[in-house]
Amino acid sequence: MRLKPESQAQQRVAAQPQHPHRLGVGSSGPDVKRLEKKLIQHGLLKGRADDHFDTQTRAAVKQFERQNDFKHVDGVVGNGVWRRLELGAAHEGHVSEQKLAGARDTFRTVTINVKSNPVMDQAAVVHDVKRAASQGSLIGWNEISPDRYFKAIRDLGPGWGHYMPRDGGLRIPNPISWKKSEWKLQGEPGFLRTHHGKEEVSPNRYITWVKLKNKETGKTIVRMNTHLVSGAWSGNKPHKEWRQDMWNKHMDKLHDLVAHFEKKGYPVIVGGDFNRDSYKVLGNQVKYDNKLNVGTHGHSTYDYLMHTPNGSLKSHGANVDHGYRSDHDGVSVKYTIKG
């Protein structure tokens, strides 16, 4: 029996690998990893492929759709994108279209100490700033001094928002940055001076924080950033007793601040350079997202990312990046935020 032309067309479509569901923000599984590997091969996605579809993956898909003249550019992977990327048949890790409506989202946050004692040359500073910006949409910076370090961060461009407060005439060296495409600042950010410095021993120390609304889910989180006095628990620094006293006072204030935002119902992410090796600095108040036995400053684990366990955030593990010019490694963590 001779098939009608339209039936032949239908038969050709049926013979092509079909993608039974769509992939979008919130999807996970082996198919997402295959997708991200292809996007990396096309130069559209930076970093390493994992099995979680986040907003960076969506941005890469949108770019692919534009390059290939798709009529609808939405960052969602259906049959057309799947076939054009030559990924073949899909079978796992899908979510229904209802779940793509924004029930949850994923993002990465980074903590990095950009060494300033002694200061680095500007090319090294710019390298580290750009490296951090390529790894996450929410960054806590530490040891940002002198002013040219701040300039390197501002030079990330208009797509980034920054909190760079001053304490009187002093620019606080713990700014926070976020991608405006993913986050919207809520209310006034803030800082707390935990103690005054001691001449020729240590500068003033601070905690900075911002409240940010995730544009995908509408969920607001608090991101805190801090850097504690060095030499309190290691080495033979002068005035060690003073350093330990200041370290403990700093942590008491951080504990109270985290508890304050917890009581208001906000999930809190805390990051920074804690200058205490492989130690649960906030006890059981938080979940520690990077392993405490993986060095971030030589063999010592000084740089931490952690979050409050209220159920709104889920960590997908940390990455310690040794590719920075600073004497500290960058730590990034991928989270799912539930709307």
Short mmCIF file of N, CA and C in Angstrom, two decimals, residues 72 117 128 141 146-147 159 190 211 216 225 247 291 305-306 316 318 322 325 336:
data_model
loop_
_atom_site.label_atom_id
_atom_site.label_comp_id
_atom_site.label_asym_id
_atom_site.label_seq_id
_atom_site.Cartn_x
_atom_site.Cartn_y
_atom_site.Cartn_z
N HIS A 72 11.45 30.02 19.11
CA HIS A 72 11.22 30.29 20.53
C HIS A 72 12.52 30.09 21.30
N ASN A 117 48.41 40.49 51.17
CA ASN A 117 49.54 40.62 52.09
C ASN A 117 50.58 39.55 51.78
N ASP A 128 41.98 36.38 39.09
CA ASP A 128 41.23 35.72 40.16
C ASP A 128 39.79 36.20 40.22
N TRP A 141 33.92 37.99 48.67
CA TRP A 141 35.34 38.29 48.48
C TRP A 141 35.96 38.64 49.83
N PRO A 146 44.33 46.90 48.01
CA PRO A 146 43.90 48.29 47.97
C PRO A 146 42.75 48.53 46.99
N ASP A 147 42.53 49.82 46.63
CA ASP A 147 41.38 50.20 45.81
C ASP A 147 41.36 49.51 44.45
N GLY A 159 26.29 43.83 34.53
CA GLY A 159 25.47 42.66 34.86
C GLY A 159 25.63 42.19 36.29
N GLY A 190 23.97 45.00 54.98
CA GLY A 190 24.53 45.50 56.23
C GLY A 190 25.90 44.94 56.53
N LYS A 211 20.60 40.47 51.56
CA LYS A 211 19.40 39.66 51.34
C LYS A 211 19.08 39.74 49.85
N GLU A 216 14.17 33.20 39.91
CA GLU A 216 13.52 32.00 39.37
C GLU A 216 12.43 31.50 40.31
N ASN A 225 29.34 37.06 54.61
CA ASN A 225 30.73 36.96 54.21
C ASN A 225 31.59 37.50 55.35
N TRP A 247 39.06 36.28 68.00
CA TRP A 247 38.45 35.24 67.15
C TRP A 247 37.15 34.76 67.80
N LYS A 291 34.42 19.78 52.41
CA LYS A 291 35.01 18.84 53.36
C LYS A 291 36.08 19.54 54.19
N LEU A 305 32.33 27.21 53.14
CA LEU A 305 30.96 27.57 52.79
C LEU A 305 30.05 26.64 53.58
N MET A 306 28.99 27.20 54.15
CA MET A 306 28.07 26.44 55.00
C MET A 306 26.69 27.06 54.90
N HIS A 316 24.79 20.43 46.69
CA HIS A 316 25.17 19.35 45.78
C HIS A 316 26.68 19.14 45.78
N ALA A 318 30.83 20.53 47.05
CA ALA A 318 31.72 21.67 46.85
C ALA A 318 32.84 21.33 45.88
N HIS A 322 42.12 25.01 42.58
CA HIS A 322 43.51 25.38 42.85
C HIS A 322 44.10 26.29 41.78
N ARG A 325 45.56 32.66 41.46
CA ARG A 325 46.91 33.19 41.69
C ARG A 325 47.13 33.51 43.16
N THR A 336 20.52 23.80 45.49
CA THR A 336 19.15 23.90 45.01
C THR A 336 18.39 24.74 46.02
#
